[in-house]
Amino acid sequence: MKAAIYREYNQDPTQVIKIEDTDIPKLKANEVMIKVESASYNYNDLWAIWGDPVKVPLPHISGSDVSGIIEETGEDVLKLKKGDRVVSHSNMSCRVCEMCTSGHEYDCNDRLIWGFQTGPLWGGFCQYAHLPEVNVVKIPDAVSFEDAAAISMVGMTAWHMLVDRAKIRPGQVVLIMGGTSGVGMAGIQIAKLYGCDVIATAGNKEKMDKCLELGAEYVVNHREPDWYKKVREITKKQGVDVVFEHIGKSTFPQEVGLLKMGGTLVATGATTGYDSSLDLRYLFFKGTNLLGSTQGTKADLEQVIHWTSKGRIKPLISTVLPFSDMVKGHTMMANADQIGKILTTPQKL
Ligand SMILES: [Zn+2]
């Protein structure tokens, strides 16, 4: 099979990623083999190639989001069969510890993100990917392979942040930072699905317009120094119930200041930097909830796929690259200049 392989770390993915011929791996008894029709890029693919902040196994195949058709099943596979249309659930956990068996698979000490921390040569940017049955979700005919690959990790992450962690309710005001990012575009649509009022932020006019198209009632430019004053004005100085955060250092202190009494900030990333400050008076005096969140559960992903099939969550897709050009997708991710997810098609060179 063809696979996108690299054997050393490099800041420039174009220097190290090569499309190579490699053997189709042998299935374990609990695994299924997926003929990969569509695969999407995530920021962790860049961390892997950079070897920073985590040294991933080498040689490496990246790619944590794939959709396709089951080609073969191991002898212990119970519910999936050859020909099923499926999408990957990249959160690999032990499934036997206390966290896993109490529904907190994302807090498992042995958790690995498939395609990022797994290997050597075990990820999704290839023609045939193997995964344990528990890490695969069936997709209905109404969901295309492209939509499934585009929404799986970001949709699951956003669902977990808003529904499981922040526990959003109808009528709440939710501030979605970075509304056209992968998690942001899912966050806007999930908050609307739950009957919330959405204020989104974005970094330029084109992205701001897209936020409104996705359903946000209001949008502000978070690159303007007084962006948070505009949010406060929109809320008539009341503040917001929930902040959906993944931007990090550059906006975090202002986001905390925008929360209502008893409000909740839920964070899943820190693109602009980790070492932020926090005025602790906001924390104790206002009864603020600061929640971390990473990935989600298989059940979260199943919800996202369900609402995608109903047309209530529409993934944003910017580019579909033939597999021979797949390395371009990493450069586009690094430049962050696209709106929506980048996909590649391993079966089409
Ligand atoms: Zn576990």
mmCIF file of C-alpha atoms and ligand atoms in Angstrom:
data_model
loop_
_atom_site.group_PDB
_atom_site.id
_atom_site.type_symbol
_atom_site.label_atom_id
_atom_site.label_comp_id
_atom_site.label_asym_id
_atom_site.label_seq_id
_atom_site.Cartn_x
_atom_site.Cartn_y
_atom_site.Cartn_z
ATOM 1 C CA MET A 1 0.000 0.000 0.000
ATOM 2 C CA LYS A 2 0.968 3.675 -0.324
ATOM 3 C CA ALA A 3 1.642 5.554 2.914
ATOM 4 C CA ALA A 4 3.013 8.997 3.865
ATOM 5 C CA ILE A 5 6.073 8.122 5.933
ATOM 6 C CA TYR A 6 8.819 10.121 7.638
ATOM 7 C CA ARG A 7 11.925 8.812 9.380
ATOM 8 C CA GLU A 8 13.219 11.935 11.129
ATOM 9 C CA TYR A 9 11.827 15.109 12.699
ATOM 10 C CA ASN A 10 11.962 18.374 10.790
ATOM 11 C CA GLN A 11 10.385 21.830 11.143
ATOM 12 C CA ASP A 12 9.643 21.669 7.409
ATOM 13 C CA PRO A 13 7.402 18.656 6.598
ATOM 14 C CA THR A 14 8.233 18.897 2.873
ATOM 15 C CA GLN A 15 11.816 17.844 3.683
ATOM 16 C CA VAL A 16 10.958 14.538 5.330
ATOM 17 C CA ILE A 17 7.566 13.158 4.276
ATOM 18 C CA LYS A 18 7.654 10.732 1.353
ATOM 19 C CA ILE A 19 4.871 8.657 -0.217
ATOM 20 C CA GLU A 20 6.277 5.128 0.014
ATOM 21 C CA ASP A 21 5.195 1.570 -0.686
ATOM 22 C CA THR A 22 4.893 -0.408 2.515
ATOM 23 C CA ASP A 23 3.300 -3.689 3.592
ATOM 24 C CA ILE A 24 -0.325 -3.751 4.691
ATOM 25 C CA PRO A 25 -0.074 -4.578 8.404
ATOM 26 C CA LYS A 26 -1.361 -7.869 9.819
ATOM 27 C CA LEU A 27 -4.595 -7.537 11.782
ATOM 28 C CA LYS A 28 -4.842 -8.362 15.494
ATOM 29 C CA ALA A 29 -7.863 -10.413 16.548
ATOM 30 C CA ASN A 30 -9.716 -7.369 17.948
ATOM 31 C CA GLU A 31 -8.977 -5.083 14.993
ATOM 32 C CA VAL A 32 -10.592 -4.041 11.729
ATOM 33 C CA MET A 33 -8.840 -2.997 8.515
ATOM 34 C CA ILE A 34 -10.178 0.205 6.952
ATOM 35 C CA LYS A 35 -9.689 1.040 3.276
ATOM 36 C CA VAL A 36 -9.087 4.765 3.826
ATOM 37 C CA GLU A 37 -11.169 6.980 1.534
ATOM 38 C CA SER A 38 -10.628 10.295 3.324
ATOM 39 C CA ALA A 39 -8.166 11.516 5.978
ATOM 40 C CA SER A 40 -8.032 14.926 7.653
ATOM 41 C CA TYR A 41 -5.192 16.960 9.159
ATOM 42 C CA ASN A 42 -4.917 18.114 12.757
ATOM 43 C CA TYR A 43 -2.404 20.283 14.577
ATOM 44 C CA ASN A 44 -0.967 17.230 16.329
ATOM 45 C CA ASP A 45 0.298 16.039 12.911
ATOM 46 C CA LEU A 46 2.649 19.052 12.955
ATOM 47 C CA TRP A 47 3.775 18.432 16.543
ATOM 48 C CA ALA A 48 4.650 14.883 15.463
ATOM 49 C CA ILE A 49 6.813 15.957 12.504
ATOM 50 C CA TRP A 50 8.492 18.653 14.594
ATOM 51 C CA GLY A 51 9.210 16.129 17.369
ATOM 52 C CA ASP A 52 8.019 18.872 19.706
ATOM 53 C CA PRO A 53 6.532 18.877 22.310
ATOM 54 C CA VAL A 54 6.426 15.056 22.075
ATOM 55 C CA LYS A 55 8.890 12.673 20.425
ATOM 56 C CA VAL A 56 6.662 10.319 18.453
ATOM 57 C CA PRO A 57 7.760 6.812 17.346
ATOM 58 C CA LEU A 58 9.827 6.725 14.113
ATOM 59 C CA PRO A 59 9.402 5.854 11.318
ATOM 60 C CA HIS A 60 6.003 7.510 11.531
ATOM 61 C CA ILE A 61 2.680 7.635 9.701
ATOM 62 C CA SER A 62 0.598 10.590 10.966
ATOM 63 C CA GLY A 63 -3.153 11.074 10.615
ATOM 64 C CA SER A 64 -5.697 10.690 13.418
ATOM 65 C CA ASP A 65 -8.961 11.120 11.480
ATOM 66 C CA VAL A 66 -9.901 8.682 8.751
ATOM 67 C CA SER A 67 -13.081 7.396 7.164
ATOM 68 C CA GLY A 68 -13.530 4.508 4.797
ATOM 69 C CA ILE A 69 -14.855 1.007 4.315
ATOM 70 C CA ILE A 70 -14.063 -2.044 6.401
ATOM 71 C CA GLU A 71 -12.025 -4.425 4.282
ATOM 72 C CA GLU A 72 -11.350 -7.165 6.810
ATOM 73 C CA THR A 73 -12.172 -8.006 10.445
ATOM 74 C CA GLY A 74 -10.155 -9.867 13.105
ATOM 75 C CA GLU A 75 -11.603 -13.079 14.530
ATOM 76 C CA ASP A 76 -12.703 -11.442 17.835
ATOM 77 C CA VAL A 77 -14.516 -8.524 16.220
ATOM 78 C CA LEU A 78 -18.167 -8.592 17.322
ATOM 79 C CA LYS A 79 -20.249 -5.842 15.751
ATOM 80 C CA LEU A 80 -18.535 -4.616 12.604
ATOM 81 C CA LYS A 81 -18.341 -6.430 9.275
ATOM 82 C CA LYS A 82 -16.661 -6.153 5.896
ATOM 83 C CA GLY A 83 -18.279 -3.384 3.837
ATOM 84 C CA ASP A 84 -19.378 -1.194 6.788
ATOM 85 C CA ARG A 85 -18.790 2.545 6.306
ATOM 86 C CA VAL A 86 -16.867 3.828 9.328
ATOM 87 C CA VAL A 87 -14.873 6.667 10.874
ATOM 88 C CA SER A 88 -11.990 6.421 13.339
ATOM 89 C CA HIS A 89 -12.233 7.311 17.051
ATOM 90 C CA SER A 90 -8.635 8.275 17.713
ATOM 91 C CA ASN A 91 -8.769 8.263 21.537
ATOM 92 C CA MET A 92 -7.096 4.927 22.356
ATOM 93 C CA SER A 93 -7.416 3.985 26.031
ATOM 94 C CA CYS A 94 -6.980 0.790 28.022
ATOM 95 C CA ARG A 95 -10.758 0.196 28.502
ATOM 96 C CA VAL A 96 -10.177 -1.645 31.811
ATOM 97 C CA CYS A 97 -8.990 1.004 34.339
ATOM 98 C CA GLU A 98 -11.288 2.876 36.727
ATOM 99 C CA MET A 99 -11.347 5.958 34.484
ATOM 100 C CA CYS A 100 -12.198 3.979 31.363
ATOM 101 C CA THR A 101 -14.914 1.898 33.013
ATOM 102 C CA SER A 102 -16.540 4.982 34.601
ATOM 103 C CA GLY A 103 -16.927 6.681 31.217
ATOM 104 C CA HIS A 104 -13.828 8.882 31.436
ATOM 105 C CA GLU A 105 -11.735 7.218 28.739
ATOM 106 C CA TYR A 106 -10.069 10.581 28.016
ATOM 107 C CA ASP A 107 -8.576 10.541 31.558
ATOM 108 C CA CYS A 108 -7.019 7.075 31.171
ATOM 109 C CA ASN A 109 -3.346 7.051 32.216
ATOM 110 C CA ASP A 110 -2.546 4.815 29.240
ATOM 111 C CA ARG A 111 -4.387 6.969 26.705
ATOM 112 C CA LEU A 112 -2.728 7.487 23.308
ATOM 113 C CA ILE A 113 -3.919 9.533 20.350
ATOM 114 C CA TRP A 114 -3.899 7.258 17.339
ATOM 115 C CA GLY A 115 -1.701 8.556 14.507
ATOM 116 C CA PHE A 116 0.088 10.903 16.886
ATOM 117 C CA GLN A 117 1.567 8.835 19.712
ATOM 118 C CA THR A 118 1.137 5.410 18.108
ATOM 119 C CA GLY A 119 3.709 3.630 15.988
ATOM 120 C CA PRO A 120 6.058 2.972 14.400
ATOM 121 C CA LEU A 121 4.039 3.286 11.168
ATOM 122 C CA TRP A 122 0.591 3.334 12.777
ATOM 123 C CA GLY A 123 -1.572 6.238 11.648
ATOM 124 C CA GLY A 124 -4.139 7.251 9.059
ATOM 125 C CA PHE A 125 -2.266 8.839 6.147
ATOM 126 C CA CYS A 126 -2.115 5.555 4.237
ATOM 127 C CA GLN A 127 -4.354 3.365 2.081
ATOM 128 C CA TYR A 128 -5.181 0.724 4.725
ATOM 129 C CA ALA A 129 -5.434 1.594 8.425
ATOM 130 C CA HIS A 130 -6.013 -0.865 11.237
ATOM 131 C CA LEU A 131 -7.764 -0.037 14.515
ATOM 132 C CA PRO A 132 -9.332 -1.929 17.426
ATOM 133 C CA GLU A 133 -13.082 -2.375 16.912
ATOM 134 C CA VAL A 134 -13.729 -0.126 19.921
ATOM 135 C CA ASN A 135 -11.972 2.746 18.110
ATOM 136 C CA VAL A 136 -14.277 2.689 15.088
ATOM 137 C CA VAL A 137 -17.754 4.225 14.671
ATOM 138 C CA LYS A 138 -20.207 3.332 11.902
ATOM 139 C CA ILE A 139 -21.412 6.195 9.723
ATOM 140 C CA PRO A 140 -24.839 6.349 8.044
ATOM 141 C CA ASP A 141 -25.172 6.735 4.263
ATOM 142 C CA ALA A 142 -26.230 10.371 4.751
ATOM 143 C CA VAL A 143 -22.714 11.245 5.982
ATOM 144 C CA SER A 144 -20.049 11.426 3.265
ATOM 145 C CA PHE A 145 -16.550 10.066 3.866
ATOM 146 C CA GLU A 146 -15.220 13.623 3.593
ATOM 147 C CA ASP A 147 -17.650 15.041 6.171
ATOM 148 C CA ALA A 148 -16.945 12.141 8.545
ATOM 149 C CA ALA A 149 -13.162 12.590 8.362
ATOM 150 C CA ALA A 150 -13.481 16.368 8.675
ATOM 151 C CA ILE A 151 -15.704 16.341 11.757
ATOM 152 C CA SER A 152 -14.569 13.342 13.810
ATOM 153 C CA MET A 153 -11.824 14.631 16.118
ATOM 154 C CA VAL A 154 -12.788 18.321 16.190
ATOM 155 C CA GLY A 155 -16.491 17.549 16.544
ATOM 156 C CA MET A 156 -15.934 15.059 19.352
ATOM 157 C CA THR A 157 -13.603 17.507 21.136
ATOM 158 C CA ALA A 158 -16.062 20.404 20.851
ATOM 159 C CA TRP A 159 -19.009 18.219 21.925
ATOM 160 C CA HIS A 160 -17.127 17.027 24.987
ATOM 161 C CA MET A 161 -16.134 20.586 25.949
ATOM 162 C CA LEU A 162 -19.597 22.089 25.694
ATOM 163 C CA VAL A 163 -21.978 19.242 26.503
ATOM 164 C CA ASP A 164 -20.050 17.020 28.947
ATOM 165 C CA ARG A 165 -17.744 19.547 30.628
ATOM 166 C CA ALA A 166 -19.463 22.978 30.521
ATOM 167 C CA LYS A 167 -22.959 21.366 30.480
ATOM 168 C CA ILE A 168 -24.472 24.088 28.277
ATOM 169 C CA ARG A 169 -28.199 24.801 28.598
ATOM 170 C CA PRO A 170 -30.757 26.597 26.363
ATOM 171 C CA GLY A 171 -30.590 30.380 26.626
ATOM 172 C CA GLN A 172 -27.013 30.588 27.840
ATOM 173 C CA VAL A 173 -24.587 32.984 26.156
ATOM 174 C CA VAL A 174 -21.564 31.087 24.829
ATOM 175 C CA LEU A 175 -18.386 32.795 23.595
ATOM 176 C CA ILE A 176 -16.683 30.645 20.944
ATOM 177 C CA MET A 177 -13.078 31.755 20.488
ATOM 178 C CA GLY A 178 -11.601 31.138 17.014
ATOM 179 C CA GLY A 179 -14.956 30.322 15.421
ATOM 180 C CA THR A 180 -13.607 29.108 12.071
ATOM 181 C CA SER A 181 -10.971 26.750 13.474
ATOM 182 C CA GLY A 182 -11.811 23.041 13.404
ATOM 183 C CA VAL A 183 -13.084 22.956 16.988
ATOM 184 C CA GLY A 184 -14.561 26.458 16.683
ATOM 185 C CA MET A 185 -16.809 25.685 13.719
ATOM 186 C CA ALA A 186 -18.091 22.615 15.525
ATOM 187 C CA GLY A 187 -18.465 24.603 18.759
ATOM 188 C CA ILE A 188 -20.686 27.258 17.142
ATOM 189 C CA GLN A 189 -23.016 24.630 15.675
ATOM 190 C CA ILE A 190 -23.204 22.518 18.848
ATOM 191 C CA ALA A 191 -24.013 25.589 20.979
ATOM 192 C CA LYS A 192 -26.800 26.498 18.517
ATOM 193 C CA LEU A 193 -28.095 22.915 18.576
ATOM 194 C CA TYR A 194 -28.451 23.324 22.363
ATOM 195 C CA GLY A 195 -30.371 26.608 22.010
ATOM 196 C CA CYS A 196 -27.602 28.901 23.220
ATOM 197 C CA ASP A 197 -26.831 32.423 21.999
ATOM 198 C CA VAL A 198 -23.419 32.446 20.355
ATOM 199 C CA ILE A 199 -20.829 35.201 20.210
ATOM 200 C CA ALA A 200 -17.906 34.048 18.076
ATOM 201 C CA THR A 201 -14.478 35.542 17.488
ATOM 202 C CA ALA A 202 -12.275 35.404 14.394
ATOM 203 C CA GLY A 203 -9.140 37.094 13.070
ATOM 204 C CA ASN A 204 -10.309 38.683 9.806
ATOM 205 C CA LYS A 205 -13.396 39.773 7.864
ATOM 206 C CA GLU A 206 -13.706 36.578 5.798
ATOM 207 C CA LYS A 207 -13.553 34.402 8.899
ATOM 208 C CA MET A 208 -15.979 36.692 10.750
ATOM 209 C CA ASP A 209 -18.539 36.344 7.945
ATOM 210 C CA LYS A 210 -18.146 32.563 8.063
ATOM 211 C CA CYS A 211 -18.938 32.539 11.808
ATOM 212 C CA LEU A 212 -22.254 34.308 11.115
ATOM 213 C CA GLU A 213 -22.981 31.829 8.314
ATOM 214 C CA LEU A 214 -22.412 28.954 10.762
ATOM 215 C CA GLY A 215 -25.078 30.386 13.067
ATOM 216 C CA ALA A 216 -23.343 32.787 15.476
ATOM 217 C CA GLU A 217 -25.545 35.775 16.417
ATOM 218 C CA TYR A 218 -22.555 38.080 16.873
ATOM 219 C CA VAL A 219 -18.892 38.068 15.904
ATOM 220 C CA VAL A 220 -15.899 40.189 16.977
ATOM 221 C CA ASN A 221 -12.313 40.378 15.709
ATOM 222 C CA HIS A 222 -10.052 38.967 18.439
ATOM 223 C CA ARG A 223 -7.004 40.607 16.822
ATOM 224 C CA GLU A 224 -8.294 44.056 17.780
ATOM 225 C CA PRO A 225 -6.948 45.157 21.182
ATOM 226 C CA ASP A 226 -10.405 46.070 22.550
ATOM 227 C CA TRP A 227 -12.145 42.908 21.315
ATOM 228 C CA TYR A 228 -13.253 41.959 24.818
ATOM 229 C CA LYS A 229 -14.906 45.365 25.317
ATOM 230 C CA LYS A 230 -17.018 44.655 22.233
ATOM 231 C CA VAL A 231 -18.085 41.300 23.697
ATOM 232 C CA ARG A 232 -19.025 43.050 26.939
ATOM 233 C CA GLU A 233 -21.087 45.602 24.993
ATOM 234 C CA ILE A 234 -22.913 42.832 23.122
ATOM 235 C CA THR A 235 -23.879 41.225 26.444
ATOM 236 C CA LYS A 236 -25.033 44.622 27.806
ATOM 237 C CA LYS A 237 -22.268 44.353 30.407
ATOM 238 C CA GLN A 238 -23.710 41.076 31.752
ATOM 239 C CA GLY A 239 -20.845 38.887 30.543
ATOM 240 C CA VAL A 240 -21.090 35.370 29.144
ATOM 241 C CA ASP A 241 -22.075 32.045 30.724
ATOM 242 C CA VAL A 242 -19.486 29.909 28.958
ATOM 243 C CA VAL A 243 -16.184 30.595 27.192
ATOM 244 C CA PHE A 244 -14.979 27.962 24.676
ATOM 245 C CA GLU A 245 -11.203 28.469 24.709
ATOM 246 C CA HIS A 246 -8.233 27.121 22.742
ATOM 247 C CA ILE A 247 -6.351 30.318 21.845
ATOM 248 C CA GLY A 248 -4.175 30.543 24.967
ATOM 249 C CA LYS A 249 -1.979 33.298 26.281
ATOM 250 C CA SER A 250 -3.005 36.171 23.982
ATOM 251 C CA THR A 251 -6.668 36.243 25.036
ATOM 252 C CA PHE A 252 -7.026 34.074 28.170
ATOM 253 C CA PRO A 253 -6.957 36.842 30.853
ATOM 254 C CA GLN A 254 -9.658 38.851 29.042
ATOM 255 C CA GLU A 255 -11.797 35.734 28.536
ATOM 256 C CA VAL A 256 -11.823 35.036 32.288
ATOM 257 C CA GLY A 257 -12.824 38.664 32.878
ATOM 258 C CA LEU A 258 -15.821 38.278 30.550
ATOM 259 C CA LEU A 259 -17.457 35.466 32.539
ATOM 260 C CA LYS A 260 -20.641 36.051 34.535
ATOM 261 C CA MET A 261 -20.713 35.180 38.236
ATOM 262 C CA GLY A 262 -20.495 31.387 38.383
ATOM 263 C CA GLY A 263 -19.510 31.226 34.704
ATOM 264 C CA THR A 264 -17.450 28.480 33.097
ATOM 265 C CA LEU A 265 -14.366 28.590 30.904
ATOM 266 C CA VAL A 266 -13.551 25.309 29.180
ATOM 267 C CA ALA A 267 -10.184 25.044 27.414
ATOM 268 C CA THR A 268 -8.721 22.497 25.033
ATOM 269 C CA GLY A 269 -5.598 24.155 23.655
ATOM 270 C CA ALA A 270 -3.272 27.141 23.765
ATOM 271 C CA THR A 271 -2.200 27.973 20.218
ATOM 272 C CA THR A 272 -0.646 31.356 21.128
ATOM 273 C CA GLY A 273 1.239 30.154 24.216
ATOM 274 C CA TYR A 274 0.881 28.221 27.473
ATOM 275 C CA ASP A 275 2.227 30.638 30.110
ATOM 276 C CA SER A 276 -0.769 32.883 30.690
ATOM 277 C CA SER A 277 -1.675 34.851 33.825
ATOM 278 C CA LEU A 278 -4.850 34.742 35.881
ATOM 279 C CA ASP A 279 -6.244 37.409 38.211
ATOM 280 C CA LEU A 280 -7.190 35.101 41.091
ATOM 281 C CA ARG A 281 -9.884 37.497 42.309
ATOM 282 C CA TYR A 282 -11.954 36.446 39.291
ATOM 283 C CA LEU A 283 -11.541 32.832 40.317
ATOM 284 C CA PHE A 284 -12.752 32.949 43.923
ATOM 285 C CA PHE A 285 -14.882 36.090 44.118
ATOM 286 C CA LYS A 286 -16.935 35.284 41.030
ATOM 287 C CA GLY A 287 -17.125 31.529 41.641
ATOM 288 C CA THR A 288 -15.529 30.871 38.290
ATOM 289 C CA ASN A 289 -15.227 27.335 36.910
ATOM 290 C CA LEU A 290 -12.019 26.735 34.965
ATOM 291 C CA LEU A 291 -12.212 23.391 33.166
ATOM 292 C CA GLY A 292 -9.700 21.542 31.036
ATOM 293 C CA SER A 293 -10.824 19.176 28.305
ATOM 294 C CA THR A 294 -9.083 16.890 25.875
ATOM 295 C CA GLN A 295 -10.609 14.744 23.154
ATOM 296 C CA GLY A 296 -13.841 13.000 24.200
ATOM 297 C CA THR A 297 -15.647 9.687 24.370
ATOM 298 C CA LYS A 298 -16.751 7.359 21.626
ATOM 299 C CA ALA A 299 -20.328 8.248 22.632
ATOM 300 C CA ASP A 300 -19.532 11.930 22.017
ATOM 301 C CA LEU A 301 -18.317 11.044 18.525
ATOM 302 C CA GLU A 302 -21.475 9.013 17.887
ATOM 303 C CA GLN A 303 -23.585 12.064 18.816
ATOM 304 C CA VAL A 304 -21.582 14.245 16.429
ATOM 305 C CA ILE A 305 -21.995 11.760 13.576
ATOM 306 C CA HIS A 306 -25.752 11.543 14.311
ATOM 307 C CA TRP A 307 -26.245 15.315 14.135
ATOM 308 C CA THR A 308 -24.037 15.515 11.052
ATOM 309 C CA SER A 309 -26.339 12.970 9.373
ATOM 310 C CA LYS A 310 -29.310 15.229 10.240
ATOM 311 C CA GLY A 311 -27.582 18.245 8.669
ATOM 312 C CA ARG A 312 -27.439 20.093 12.014
ATOM 313 C CA ILE A 313 -23.638 19.972 12.120
ATOM 314 C CA LYS A 314 -21.997 20.818 8.801
ATOM 315 C CA PRO A 315 -18.233 20.355 8.691
ATOM 316 C CA LEU A 316 -16.263 23.146 7.039
ATOM 317 C CA ILE A 317 -13.898 21.768 4.428
ATOM 318 C CA SER A 318 -11.380 24.059 2.745
ATOM 319 C CA THR A 319 -9.296 21.773 0.535
ATOM 320 C CA VAL A 320 -9.171 18.160 -0.645
ATOM 321 C CA LEU A 321 -5.646 17.191 -1.748
ATOM 322 C CA PRO A 322 -4.720 14.166 -3.877
ATOM 323 C CA PHE A 323 -2.496 11.851 -1.837
ATOM 324 C CA SER A 324 0.582 12.614 -3.960
ATOM 325 C CA ASP A 325 0.283 16.248 -2.792
ATOM 326 C CA MET A 326 -0.564 15.399 0.810
ATOM 327 C CA VAL A 327 2.498 17.122 2.295
ATOM 328 C CA LYS A 328 1.045 20.481 1.171
ATOM 329 C CA GLY A 329 -1.662 20.015 3.771
ATOM 330 C CA HIS A 330 0.894 20.198 6.580
ATOM 331 C CA THR A 331 2.244 23.490 5.237
ATOM 332 C CA MET A 332 -1.289 24.874 5.010
ATOM 333 C CA MET A 333 -1.925 23.799 8.614
ATOM 334 C CA ALA A 334 1.274 25.522 9.756
ATOM 335 C CA ASN A 335 0.309 28.755 7.977
ATOM 336 C CA ALA A 336 -3.254 28.567 9.398
ATOM 337 C CA ASP A 337 -4.540 30.536 6.432
ATOM 338 C CA GLN A 338 -7.405 28.266 5.409
ATOM 339 C CA ILE A 339 -10.980 28.234 6.674
ATOM 340 C CA GLY A 340 -12.084 24.718 7.476
ATOM 341 C CA LYS A 341 -10.490 21.302 7.420
ATOM 342 C CA ILE A 342 -7.917 20.042 4.951
ATOM 343 C CA LEU A 343 -8.439 16.496 3.633
ATOM 344 C CA THR A 344 -6.495 14.049 1.535
ATOM 345 C CA THR A 345 -7.637 10.999 -0.457
ATOM 346 C CA PRO A 346 -5.252 8.042 0.034
ATOM 347 C CA GLN A 347 -6.974 5.986 -2.703
ATOM 348 C CA LYS A 348 -6.485 8.769 -5.279
ATOM 349 C CA LEU A 349 -2.889 9.641 -5.969
HETATM 350 ZN ZN ZN B 1 -7.944 3.161 30.991
#
